Coordinates of C-alpha atoms and ligand atoms in Angstrom, one line a residue:
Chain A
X1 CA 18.7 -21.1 17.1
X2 CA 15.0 -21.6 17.7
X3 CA 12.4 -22.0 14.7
X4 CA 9.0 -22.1 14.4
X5 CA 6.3 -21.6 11.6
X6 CA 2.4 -21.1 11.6
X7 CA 0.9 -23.8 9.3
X8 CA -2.5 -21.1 9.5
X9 CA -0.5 -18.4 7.6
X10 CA 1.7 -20.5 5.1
X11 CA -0.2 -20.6 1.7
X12 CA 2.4 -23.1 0.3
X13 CA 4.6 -21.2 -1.8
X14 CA 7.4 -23.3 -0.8
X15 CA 10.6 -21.0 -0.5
X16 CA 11.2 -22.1 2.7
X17 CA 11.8 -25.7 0.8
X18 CA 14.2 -23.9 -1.7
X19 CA 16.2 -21.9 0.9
X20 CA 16.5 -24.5 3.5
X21 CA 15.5 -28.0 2.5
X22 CA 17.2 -29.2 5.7
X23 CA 15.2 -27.3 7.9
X24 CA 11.3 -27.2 6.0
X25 CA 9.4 -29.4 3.7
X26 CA 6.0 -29.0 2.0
X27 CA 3.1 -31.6 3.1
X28 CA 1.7 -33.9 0.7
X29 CA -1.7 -33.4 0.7
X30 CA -1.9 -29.4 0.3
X31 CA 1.9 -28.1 0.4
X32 CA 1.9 -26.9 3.8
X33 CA 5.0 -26.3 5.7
X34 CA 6.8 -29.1 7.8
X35 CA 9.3 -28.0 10.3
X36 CA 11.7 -30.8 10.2
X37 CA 13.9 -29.1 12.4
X38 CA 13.1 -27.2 15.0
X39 CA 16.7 -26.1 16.7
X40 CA 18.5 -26.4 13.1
X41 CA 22.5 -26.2 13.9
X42 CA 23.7 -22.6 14.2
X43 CA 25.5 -23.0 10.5
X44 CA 22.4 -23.4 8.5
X45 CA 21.3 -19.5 10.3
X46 CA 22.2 -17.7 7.0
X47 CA 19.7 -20.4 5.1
X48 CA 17.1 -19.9 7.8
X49 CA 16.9 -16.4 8.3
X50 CA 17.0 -16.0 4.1
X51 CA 13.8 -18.7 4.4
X52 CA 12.1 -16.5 7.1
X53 CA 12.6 -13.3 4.6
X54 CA 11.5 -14.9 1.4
X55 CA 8.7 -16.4 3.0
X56 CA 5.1 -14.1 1.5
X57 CA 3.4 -14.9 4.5
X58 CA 5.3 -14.0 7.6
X59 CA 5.1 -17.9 8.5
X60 CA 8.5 -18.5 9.8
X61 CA 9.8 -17.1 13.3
X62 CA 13.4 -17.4 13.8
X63 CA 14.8 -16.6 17.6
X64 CA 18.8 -16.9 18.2
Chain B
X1 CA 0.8 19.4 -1.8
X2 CA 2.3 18.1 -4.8
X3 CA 0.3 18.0 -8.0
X4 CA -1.1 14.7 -8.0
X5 CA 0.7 12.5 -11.4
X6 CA -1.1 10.8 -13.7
X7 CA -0.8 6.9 -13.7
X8 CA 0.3 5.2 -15.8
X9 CA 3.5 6.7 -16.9
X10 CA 4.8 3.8 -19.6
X11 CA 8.4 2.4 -19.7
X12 CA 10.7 4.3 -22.3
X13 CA 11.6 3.0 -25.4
X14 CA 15.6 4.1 -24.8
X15 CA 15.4 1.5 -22.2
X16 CA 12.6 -1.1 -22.7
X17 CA 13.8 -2.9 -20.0
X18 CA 13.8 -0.4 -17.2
X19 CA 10.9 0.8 -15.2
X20 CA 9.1 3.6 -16.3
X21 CA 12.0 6.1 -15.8
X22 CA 10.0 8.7 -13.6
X23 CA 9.5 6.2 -11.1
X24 CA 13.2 6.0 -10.1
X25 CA 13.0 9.7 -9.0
X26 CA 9.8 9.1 -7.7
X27 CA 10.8 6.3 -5.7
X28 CA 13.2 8.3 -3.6
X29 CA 11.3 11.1 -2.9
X30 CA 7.6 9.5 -2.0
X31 CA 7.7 5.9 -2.2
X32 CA 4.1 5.9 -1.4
X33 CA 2.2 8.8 -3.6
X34 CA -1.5 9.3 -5.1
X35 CA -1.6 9.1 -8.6
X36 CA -4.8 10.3 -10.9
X37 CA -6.2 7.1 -13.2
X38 CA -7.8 7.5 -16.6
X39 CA -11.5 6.6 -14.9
X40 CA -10.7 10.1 -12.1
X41 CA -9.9 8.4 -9.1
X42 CA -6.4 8.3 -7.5
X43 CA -5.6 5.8 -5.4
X44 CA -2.2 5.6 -3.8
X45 CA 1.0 4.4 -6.3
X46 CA 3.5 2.3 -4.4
X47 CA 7.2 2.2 -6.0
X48 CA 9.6 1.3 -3.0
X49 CA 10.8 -2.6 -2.7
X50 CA 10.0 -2.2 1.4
X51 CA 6.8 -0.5 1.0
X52 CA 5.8 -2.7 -1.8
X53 CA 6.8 -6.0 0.8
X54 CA 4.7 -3.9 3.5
X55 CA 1.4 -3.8 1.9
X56 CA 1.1 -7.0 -0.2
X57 CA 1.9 -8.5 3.1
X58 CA -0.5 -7.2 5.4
X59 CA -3.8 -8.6 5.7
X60 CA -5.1 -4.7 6.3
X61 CA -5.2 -4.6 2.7
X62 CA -8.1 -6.1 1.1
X63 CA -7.6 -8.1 -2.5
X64 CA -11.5 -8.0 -3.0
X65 CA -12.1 -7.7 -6.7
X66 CA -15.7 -6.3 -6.0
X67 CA -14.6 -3.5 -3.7
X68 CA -15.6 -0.4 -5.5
X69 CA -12.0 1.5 -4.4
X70 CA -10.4 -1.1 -6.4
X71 CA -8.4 0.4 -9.2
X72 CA -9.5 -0.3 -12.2
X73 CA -6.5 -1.1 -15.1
X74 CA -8.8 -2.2 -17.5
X75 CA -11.4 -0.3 -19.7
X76 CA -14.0 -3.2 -20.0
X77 CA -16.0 -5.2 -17.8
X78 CA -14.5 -7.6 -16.5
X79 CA -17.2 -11.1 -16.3
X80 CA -18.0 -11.8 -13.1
X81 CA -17.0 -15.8 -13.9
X82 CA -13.6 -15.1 -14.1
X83 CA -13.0 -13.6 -10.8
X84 CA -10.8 -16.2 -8.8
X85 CA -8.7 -16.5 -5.9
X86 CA -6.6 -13.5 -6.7
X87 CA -9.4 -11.2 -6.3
X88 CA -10.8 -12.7 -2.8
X89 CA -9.1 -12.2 0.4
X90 CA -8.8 -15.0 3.6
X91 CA -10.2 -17.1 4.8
X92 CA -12.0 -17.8 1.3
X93 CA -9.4 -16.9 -0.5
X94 CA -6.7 -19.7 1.4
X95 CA -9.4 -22.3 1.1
X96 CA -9.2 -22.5 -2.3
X97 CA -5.9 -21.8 -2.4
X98 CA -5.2 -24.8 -0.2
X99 CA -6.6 -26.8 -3.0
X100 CA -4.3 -26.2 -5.2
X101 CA -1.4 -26.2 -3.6
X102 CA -0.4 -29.6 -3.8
X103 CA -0.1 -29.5 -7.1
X104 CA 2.7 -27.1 -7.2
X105 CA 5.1 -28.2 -4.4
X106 CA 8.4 -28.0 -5.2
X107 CA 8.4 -31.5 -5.3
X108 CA 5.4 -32.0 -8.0
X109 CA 6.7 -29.5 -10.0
X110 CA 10.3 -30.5 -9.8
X111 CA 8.5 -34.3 -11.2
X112 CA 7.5 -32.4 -14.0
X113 CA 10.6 -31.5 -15.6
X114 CA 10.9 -34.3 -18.1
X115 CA 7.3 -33.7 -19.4
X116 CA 8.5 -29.9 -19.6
X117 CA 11.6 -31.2 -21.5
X118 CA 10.2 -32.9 -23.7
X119 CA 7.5 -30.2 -24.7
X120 CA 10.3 -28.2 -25.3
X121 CA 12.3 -30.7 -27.0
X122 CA 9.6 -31.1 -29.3
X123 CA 9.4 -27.1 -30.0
X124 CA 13.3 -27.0 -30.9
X125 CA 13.4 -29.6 -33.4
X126 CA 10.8 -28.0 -35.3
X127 CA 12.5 -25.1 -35.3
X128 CA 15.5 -26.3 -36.3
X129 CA 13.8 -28.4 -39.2
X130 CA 12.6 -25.6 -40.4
X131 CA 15.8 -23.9 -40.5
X132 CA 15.9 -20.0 -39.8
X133 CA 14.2 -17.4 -39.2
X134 CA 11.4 -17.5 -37.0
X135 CA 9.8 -15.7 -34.4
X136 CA 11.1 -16.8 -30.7
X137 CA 7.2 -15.7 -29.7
X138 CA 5.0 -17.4 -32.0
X139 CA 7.2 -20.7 -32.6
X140 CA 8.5 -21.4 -29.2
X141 CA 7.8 -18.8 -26.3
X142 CA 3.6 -19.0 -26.5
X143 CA 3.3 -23.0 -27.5
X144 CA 6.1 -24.0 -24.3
X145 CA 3.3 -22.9 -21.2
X146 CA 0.2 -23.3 -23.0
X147 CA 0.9 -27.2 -23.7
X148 CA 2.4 -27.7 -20.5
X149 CA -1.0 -26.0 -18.7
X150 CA -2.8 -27.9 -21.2
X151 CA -1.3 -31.4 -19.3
X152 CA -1.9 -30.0 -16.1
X153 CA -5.6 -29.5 -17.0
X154 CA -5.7 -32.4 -19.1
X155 CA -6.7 -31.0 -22.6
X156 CA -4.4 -32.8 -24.4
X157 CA -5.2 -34.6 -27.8
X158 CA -7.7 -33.2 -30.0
X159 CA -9.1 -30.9 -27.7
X160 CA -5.8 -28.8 -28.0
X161 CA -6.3 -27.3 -31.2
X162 CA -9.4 -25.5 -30.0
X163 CA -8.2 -24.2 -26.5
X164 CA -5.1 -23.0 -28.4
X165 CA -7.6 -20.7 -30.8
X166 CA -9.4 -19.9 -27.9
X167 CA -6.3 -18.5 -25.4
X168 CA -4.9 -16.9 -28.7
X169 CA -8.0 -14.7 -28.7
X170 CA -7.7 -14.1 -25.1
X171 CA -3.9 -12.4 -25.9
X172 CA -4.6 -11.2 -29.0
X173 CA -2.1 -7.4 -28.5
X174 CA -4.0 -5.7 -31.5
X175 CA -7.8 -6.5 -29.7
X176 CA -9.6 -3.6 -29.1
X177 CA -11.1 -4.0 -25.4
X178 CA -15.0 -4.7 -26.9
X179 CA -12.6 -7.8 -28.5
X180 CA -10.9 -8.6 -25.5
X181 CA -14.1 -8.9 -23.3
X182 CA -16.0 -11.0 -26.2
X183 CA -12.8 -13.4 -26.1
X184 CA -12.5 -13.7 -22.1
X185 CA -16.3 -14.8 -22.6
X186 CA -15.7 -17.4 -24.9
X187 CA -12.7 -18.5 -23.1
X188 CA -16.0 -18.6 -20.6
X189 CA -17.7 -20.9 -22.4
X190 CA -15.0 -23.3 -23.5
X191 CA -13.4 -23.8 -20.0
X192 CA -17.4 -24.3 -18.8
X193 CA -17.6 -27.3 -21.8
X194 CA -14.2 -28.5 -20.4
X195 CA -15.7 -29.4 -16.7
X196 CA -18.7 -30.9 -18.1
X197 CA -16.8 -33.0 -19.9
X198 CA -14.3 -33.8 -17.1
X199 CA -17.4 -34.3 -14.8
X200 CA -18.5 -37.4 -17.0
X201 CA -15.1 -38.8 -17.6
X202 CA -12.5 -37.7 -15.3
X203 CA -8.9 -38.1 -15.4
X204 CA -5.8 -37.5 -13.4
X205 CA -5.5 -34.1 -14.3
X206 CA -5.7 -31.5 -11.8
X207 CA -8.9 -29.9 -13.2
X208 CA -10.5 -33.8 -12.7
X209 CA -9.3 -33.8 -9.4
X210 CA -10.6 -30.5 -8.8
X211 CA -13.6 -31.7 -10.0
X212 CA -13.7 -35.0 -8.3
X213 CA -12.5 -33.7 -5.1
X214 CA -13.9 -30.3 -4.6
X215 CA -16.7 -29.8 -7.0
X216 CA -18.8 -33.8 -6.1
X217 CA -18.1 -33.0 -2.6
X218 CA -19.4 -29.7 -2.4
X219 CA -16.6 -27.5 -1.5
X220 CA -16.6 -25.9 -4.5
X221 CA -19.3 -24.7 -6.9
X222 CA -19.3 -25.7 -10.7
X223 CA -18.9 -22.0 -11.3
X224 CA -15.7 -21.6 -9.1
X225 CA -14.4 -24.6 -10.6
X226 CA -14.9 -22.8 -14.0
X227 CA -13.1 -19.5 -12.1
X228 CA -10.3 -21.5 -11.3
X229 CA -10.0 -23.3 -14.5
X230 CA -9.3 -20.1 -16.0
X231 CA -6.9 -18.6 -13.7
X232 CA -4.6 -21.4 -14.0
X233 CA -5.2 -21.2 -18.1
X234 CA -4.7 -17.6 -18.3
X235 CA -2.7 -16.0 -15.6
X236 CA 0.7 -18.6 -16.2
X237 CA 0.4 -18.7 -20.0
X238 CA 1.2 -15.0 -21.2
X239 CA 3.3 -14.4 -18.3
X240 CA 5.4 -17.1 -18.7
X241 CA 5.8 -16.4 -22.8
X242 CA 6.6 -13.3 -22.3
X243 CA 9.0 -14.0 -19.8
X244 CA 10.3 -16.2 -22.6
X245 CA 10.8 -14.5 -25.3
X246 CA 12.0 -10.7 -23.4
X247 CA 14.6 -12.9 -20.8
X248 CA 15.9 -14.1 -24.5
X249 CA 16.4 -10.9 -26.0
X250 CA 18.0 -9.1 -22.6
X251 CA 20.5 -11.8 -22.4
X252 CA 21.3 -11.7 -26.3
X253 CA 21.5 -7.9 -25.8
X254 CA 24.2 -8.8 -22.7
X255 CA 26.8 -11.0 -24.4
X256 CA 29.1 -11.3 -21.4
X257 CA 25.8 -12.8 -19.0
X258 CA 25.1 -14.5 -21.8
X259 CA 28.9 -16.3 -22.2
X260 CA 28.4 -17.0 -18.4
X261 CA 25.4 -18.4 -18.4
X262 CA 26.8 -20.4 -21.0
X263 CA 30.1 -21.5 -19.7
X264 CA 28.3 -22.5 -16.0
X265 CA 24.8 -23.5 -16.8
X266 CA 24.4 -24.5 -13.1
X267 CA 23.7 -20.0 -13.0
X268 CA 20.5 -20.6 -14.8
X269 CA 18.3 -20.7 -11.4
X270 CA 20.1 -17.8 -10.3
X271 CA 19.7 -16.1 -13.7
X272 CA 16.4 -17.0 -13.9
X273 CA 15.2 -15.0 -10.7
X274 CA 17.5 -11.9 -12.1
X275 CA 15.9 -12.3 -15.3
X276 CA 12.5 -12.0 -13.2
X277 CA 13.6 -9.4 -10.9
X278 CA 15.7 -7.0 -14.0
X279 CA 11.8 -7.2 -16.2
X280 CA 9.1 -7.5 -14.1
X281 CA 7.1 -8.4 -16.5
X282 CA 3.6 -7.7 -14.3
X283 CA 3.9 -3.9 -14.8
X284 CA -0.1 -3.5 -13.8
X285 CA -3.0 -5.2 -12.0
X286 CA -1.6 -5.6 -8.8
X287 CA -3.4 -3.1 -7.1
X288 CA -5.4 -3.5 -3.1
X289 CA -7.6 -1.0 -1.3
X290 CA -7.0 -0.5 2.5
X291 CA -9.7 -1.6 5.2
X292 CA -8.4 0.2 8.0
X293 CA -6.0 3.2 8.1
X294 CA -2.4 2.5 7.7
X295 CA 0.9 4.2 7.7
X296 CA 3.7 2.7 5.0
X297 CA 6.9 4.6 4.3
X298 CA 5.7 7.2 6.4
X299 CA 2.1 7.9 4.7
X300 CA -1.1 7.4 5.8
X301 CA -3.2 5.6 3.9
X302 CA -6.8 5.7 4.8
X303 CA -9.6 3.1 5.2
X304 CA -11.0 2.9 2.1
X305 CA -8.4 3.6 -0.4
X306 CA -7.2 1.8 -3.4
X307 CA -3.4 1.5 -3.8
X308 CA -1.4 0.3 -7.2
X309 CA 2.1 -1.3 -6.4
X310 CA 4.3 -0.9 -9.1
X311 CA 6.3 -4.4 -9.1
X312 CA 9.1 -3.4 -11.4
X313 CA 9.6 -0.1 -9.8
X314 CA 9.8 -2.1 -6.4
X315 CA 12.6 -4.9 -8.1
X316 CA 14.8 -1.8 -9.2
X317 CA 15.3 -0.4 -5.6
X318 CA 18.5 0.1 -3.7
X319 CA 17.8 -3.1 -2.1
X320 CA 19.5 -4.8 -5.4
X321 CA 22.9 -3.3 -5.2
X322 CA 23.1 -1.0 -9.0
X323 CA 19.8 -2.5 -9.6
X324 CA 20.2 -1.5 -13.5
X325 CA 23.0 -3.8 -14.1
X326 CA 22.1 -7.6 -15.1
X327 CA 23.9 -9.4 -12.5
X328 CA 22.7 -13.9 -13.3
X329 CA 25.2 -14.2 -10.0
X330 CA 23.8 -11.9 -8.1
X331 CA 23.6 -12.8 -4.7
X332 CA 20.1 -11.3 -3.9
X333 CA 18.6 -11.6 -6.7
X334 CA 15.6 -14.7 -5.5
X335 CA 14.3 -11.6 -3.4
X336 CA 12.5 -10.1 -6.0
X337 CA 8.9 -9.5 -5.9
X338 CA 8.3 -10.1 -9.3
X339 CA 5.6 -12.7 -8.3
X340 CA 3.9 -10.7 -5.5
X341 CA 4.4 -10.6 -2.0
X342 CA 2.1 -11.9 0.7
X343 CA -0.7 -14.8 0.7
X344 CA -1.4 -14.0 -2.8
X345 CA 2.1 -14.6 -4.3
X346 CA 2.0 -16.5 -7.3
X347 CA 0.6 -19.9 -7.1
X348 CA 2.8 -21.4 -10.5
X349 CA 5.6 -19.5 -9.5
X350 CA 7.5 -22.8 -9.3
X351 CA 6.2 -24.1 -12.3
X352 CA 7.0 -21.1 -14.1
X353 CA 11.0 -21.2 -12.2
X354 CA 11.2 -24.8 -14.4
X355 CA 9.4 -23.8 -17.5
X356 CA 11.9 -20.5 -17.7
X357 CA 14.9 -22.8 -16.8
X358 CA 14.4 -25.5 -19.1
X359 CA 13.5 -23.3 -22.4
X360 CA 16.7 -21.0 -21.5
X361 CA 19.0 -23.5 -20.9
X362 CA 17.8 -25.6 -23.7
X363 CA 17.5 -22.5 -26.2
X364 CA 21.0 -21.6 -25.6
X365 CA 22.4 -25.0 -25.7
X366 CA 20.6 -26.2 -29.0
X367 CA 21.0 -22.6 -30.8
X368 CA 24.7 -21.4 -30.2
X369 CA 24.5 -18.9 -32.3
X370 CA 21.0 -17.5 -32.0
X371 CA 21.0 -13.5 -32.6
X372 CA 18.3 -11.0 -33.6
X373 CA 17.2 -11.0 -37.2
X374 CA 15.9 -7.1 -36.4
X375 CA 17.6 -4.6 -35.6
X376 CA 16.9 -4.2 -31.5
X377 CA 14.7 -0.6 -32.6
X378 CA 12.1 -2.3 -34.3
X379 CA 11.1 -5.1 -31.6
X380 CA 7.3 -4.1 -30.9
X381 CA 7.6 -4.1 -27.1
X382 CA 4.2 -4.2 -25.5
X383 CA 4.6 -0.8 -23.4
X384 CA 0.9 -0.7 -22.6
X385 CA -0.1 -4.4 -21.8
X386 CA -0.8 -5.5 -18.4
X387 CA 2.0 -7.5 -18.4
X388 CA 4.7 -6.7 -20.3
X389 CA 6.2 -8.4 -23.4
X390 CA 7.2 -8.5 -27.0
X391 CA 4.8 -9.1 -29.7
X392 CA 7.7 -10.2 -32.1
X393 CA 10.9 -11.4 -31.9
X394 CA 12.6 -12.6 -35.6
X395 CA 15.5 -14.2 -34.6
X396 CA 17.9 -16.4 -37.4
X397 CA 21.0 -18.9 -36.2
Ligands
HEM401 C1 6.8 -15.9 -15.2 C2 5.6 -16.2 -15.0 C3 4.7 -15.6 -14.0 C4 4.7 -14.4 -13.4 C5 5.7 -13.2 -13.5 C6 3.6 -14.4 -12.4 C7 3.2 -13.3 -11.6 C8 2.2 -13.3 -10.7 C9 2.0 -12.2 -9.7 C10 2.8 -10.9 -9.6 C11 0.9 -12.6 -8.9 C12 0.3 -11.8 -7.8 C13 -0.8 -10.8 -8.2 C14 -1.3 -10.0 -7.0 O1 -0.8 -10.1 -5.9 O2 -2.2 -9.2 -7.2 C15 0.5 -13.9 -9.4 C16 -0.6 -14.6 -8.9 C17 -1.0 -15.8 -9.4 N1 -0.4 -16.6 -10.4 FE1 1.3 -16.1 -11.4 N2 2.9 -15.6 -12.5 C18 3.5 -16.4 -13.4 C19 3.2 -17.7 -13.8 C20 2.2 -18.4 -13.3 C21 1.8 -19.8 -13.6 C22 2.7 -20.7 -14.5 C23 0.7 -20.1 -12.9 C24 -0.1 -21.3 -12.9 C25 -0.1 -22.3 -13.6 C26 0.3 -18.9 -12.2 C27 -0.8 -18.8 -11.4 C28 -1.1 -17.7 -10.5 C29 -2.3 -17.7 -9.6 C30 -3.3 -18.8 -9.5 C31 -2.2 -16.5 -8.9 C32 -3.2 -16.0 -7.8 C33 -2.7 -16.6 -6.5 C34 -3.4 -16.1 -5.3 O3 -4.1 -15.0 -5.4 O4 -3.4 -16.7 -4.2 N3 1.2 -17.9 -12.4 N4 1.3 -14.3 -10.4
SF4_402 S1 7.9 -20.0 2.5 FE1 6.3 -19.6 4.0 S2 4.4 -19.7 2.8 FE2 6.0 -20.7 1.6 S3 5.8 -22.9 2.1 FE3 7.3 -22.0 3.4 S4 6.2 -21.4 5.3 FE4 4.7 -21.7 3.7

């Protein structure tokens, strides 16, 4: 499983954080997304696909 | 052509808790459907869950407060300070919003939990020193977020008494809307004093930091600093009352939830996004006009239209399996757009997730047997407010 996000979109409401906390964190300095992992093992999917739906902005890209 | 409806059709008393119970019919049959508003225009009414996802999440519809297709839910005018970052679109809009985001990662906000605790701490033992009855609005739902926005903005101490007054007047259910505007202007003023006094002695409040970091450095101007002031103040202290006091009385009118939540306090997050999803409390407001011409649920909607989503209407779609049952365990409950959908989602929505688990799980815990001291028919339910709520609720224990 192959994740990305697009810090330009995100507008830091942080349900990626929620959903997947092994997978995305908030920055600092202005709650941005952090991809901590970019090829997350296949068992979080469920937690990463539920991530990509919650997220408002369309700032998470999930490809198998 | 269908004859176009008149908006807005109110929720029924028979069910106080239910959309307005056209909309369910209306939902399956055109999703996406103009409606006729009080001022003569009819802008588009959104009530499907995937429609409702489709335009708050597509930067093809505009947010712009000023445009003139913008519905308008409110009789008065609205001051010109008080538009904020809800009313703009990108790339303004994220620039401010990028501001203030750091304030409410789920990190910050999870570090305010004792601070929330405490506040409601505080709020129960009076209560219970005072002994029954009371009203669940008044003496606990309304003081729990405005003292906790009052930290966050640092008007604390003896300053408190006076922004109290002030966002009282701002809610005030019985103002006519001549009232209503002449409050929102003093609210003006006060929040104006606030920054000038935060401008000569600055704390570590996020309205200081605002100031310190936005305002001194010229990012922002002293009049969008007052704009933002007053979103934070206003749009995450009624909502999150009201949220309050109607999750209270749904879950007392649902004794079996009510022993679950109970028995397994580790449902409360869960039941806290059902609680959101089941009320809706933001029945009005959210409304966008379309800047180029786009199909959703199969309708076009033309450049230069305004469309209304209708968020409860959207949370009580097939998407939640028997959407008219309170489920605290249900398993897709969190995807609820009861705070919005796209770049404008609610900013506080964390903040308001802790601020609605705290005050439920301590309200239950401290009052075990905390029932109604009205029979449920004579709770005034605020049917025609922006966002929903209760102006009473006499409860005894
Ligand atoms: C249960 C409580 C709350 C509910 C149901 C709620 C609901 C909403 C909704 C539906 C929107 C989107 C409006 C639109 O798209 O047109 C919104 C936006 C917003 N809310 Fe909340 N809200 C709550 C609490 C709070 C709190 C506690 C705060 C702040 C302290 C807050 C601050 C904001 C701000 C600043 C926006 C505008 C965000 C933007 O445009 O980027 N809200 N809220
Ligand atoms: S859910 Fe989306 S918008 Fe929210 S922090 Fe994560 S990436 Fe950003």
């Amino acid at each position: 499983m192959k994740v990305s996000v697009e810090e330009d979109k995100c507008c830091g409401a942080g349900h990626c954080v929620l959903a997947a906390p092994e997978v995305f964190d908030q920055r600092e300095a202005d709650g941005i997304v952090i991809l901590l992992d970019p090829s997350p093992p296949l068992a979080l999917r469920d937690k990463v696909a539920e991530a990509s739906f919650l997220c408002p902005a369309a700032a998470i890209m999930v490809e198998d | 052509m269908d004859e176009i409806l008149d908006y807005p059709e109110l929720r029924a008393a028979a069910c106080p808790f239910a959309p307005p119970p056209g909309y369910a019919e209306l939902r399956e049959r055109a999703a996406v459907t103009r409606v006729r508003m009080w001022d003569g225009s009819t802008p588009f009414l959104v009530t499907g869950y995937h429609e409702a996802r489709t335009v708050l999440g597509d930067s093809r519809f505009s947010a712009d407060g000023t445009h003139k297709a913008m519905p308008r839910f409110v009789k008065f005018e609205v001051p010109a300070e008080t538009f904020n970052l809800g009313r703009m679109d990108d790339p303004e809009h994220a620039r401010i919003r990028r501001m203030l985001t750091a304030h409410f990662t789920i990190r910050r906000t999870e570090a305010m939990r004792p601070m929330v605790q405490e506040i409601v701490d505080d709020l129960l033992d009076r209560l219970i020193a005072e002994g029954p009855p009371a009203d669940l609005v008044a003496d606990f739902a309304f003081p729990l977020p405005s003292r906790v926005i009052g930290e966050l903005l640092g008007v604390s101490g003896p300053g408190f008494a006076e922004f109290q007054r002030i966002s009282k007047g701002v809610m005030d259910f019985t103002a006519s809307a001549e009232e209503m505007g002449a409050a929102l202007g003093g609210m003006v003023d006060y929040v104006t004093g606030l920054c000038a006094a935060k401008r000569d002695d600055p704390g570590d409040d996020v309205l200081s930091r605002l100031i310190v970091d936005q305002e001194l450095t010229g990012e922002l101007t002293p009049q969008q600093v007052v704009a933002t002031a007053l979103v934070l103040l206003l749009a995450g202290h009624e909502t999150t009352a009201n949220m309050i006091a109607l999750s209270t009385v749904l879950l007392l009118r649902h004794p079996d939830q009510l022993a679950r939540l109970r028995a397994d306090p580790g449902l409360m997050a869960n039941a806290v996004e059902e609680l959101l999803r089941y009320i809706t409390i933001v029945q009005e407001g959210t409304g966008r006009v379309a800047i180029e011409d786009v199909e959703v649920g199969g309708v076009l909607i033309p450049a230069g239209e305004g469309v209304i989503i209708n968020l409860p209407s959207a949370n009580w779609d097939a998407h939640f399996a028997d959407a008219h049952e309170l489920d605290v365990s249900r398993a897709n409950a969190r995807e609820h757009v009861a705070f919005g959908f796209g770049v404008h989602q609610c900013l506080g929505q964390t903040l308001a997730r802790v601020e609605l688990q705290i005050a439920l799980e301590t309200l239950l815990r401290r009052l075990p047997a905390l029932r109604l001291d009205v029979p449920f028919g004579e709770l005034p339910f605020l049917y025609e407010s922006m966002n929903y709520g209760v102006a009473r609720v006499p409860v005894t224990w």
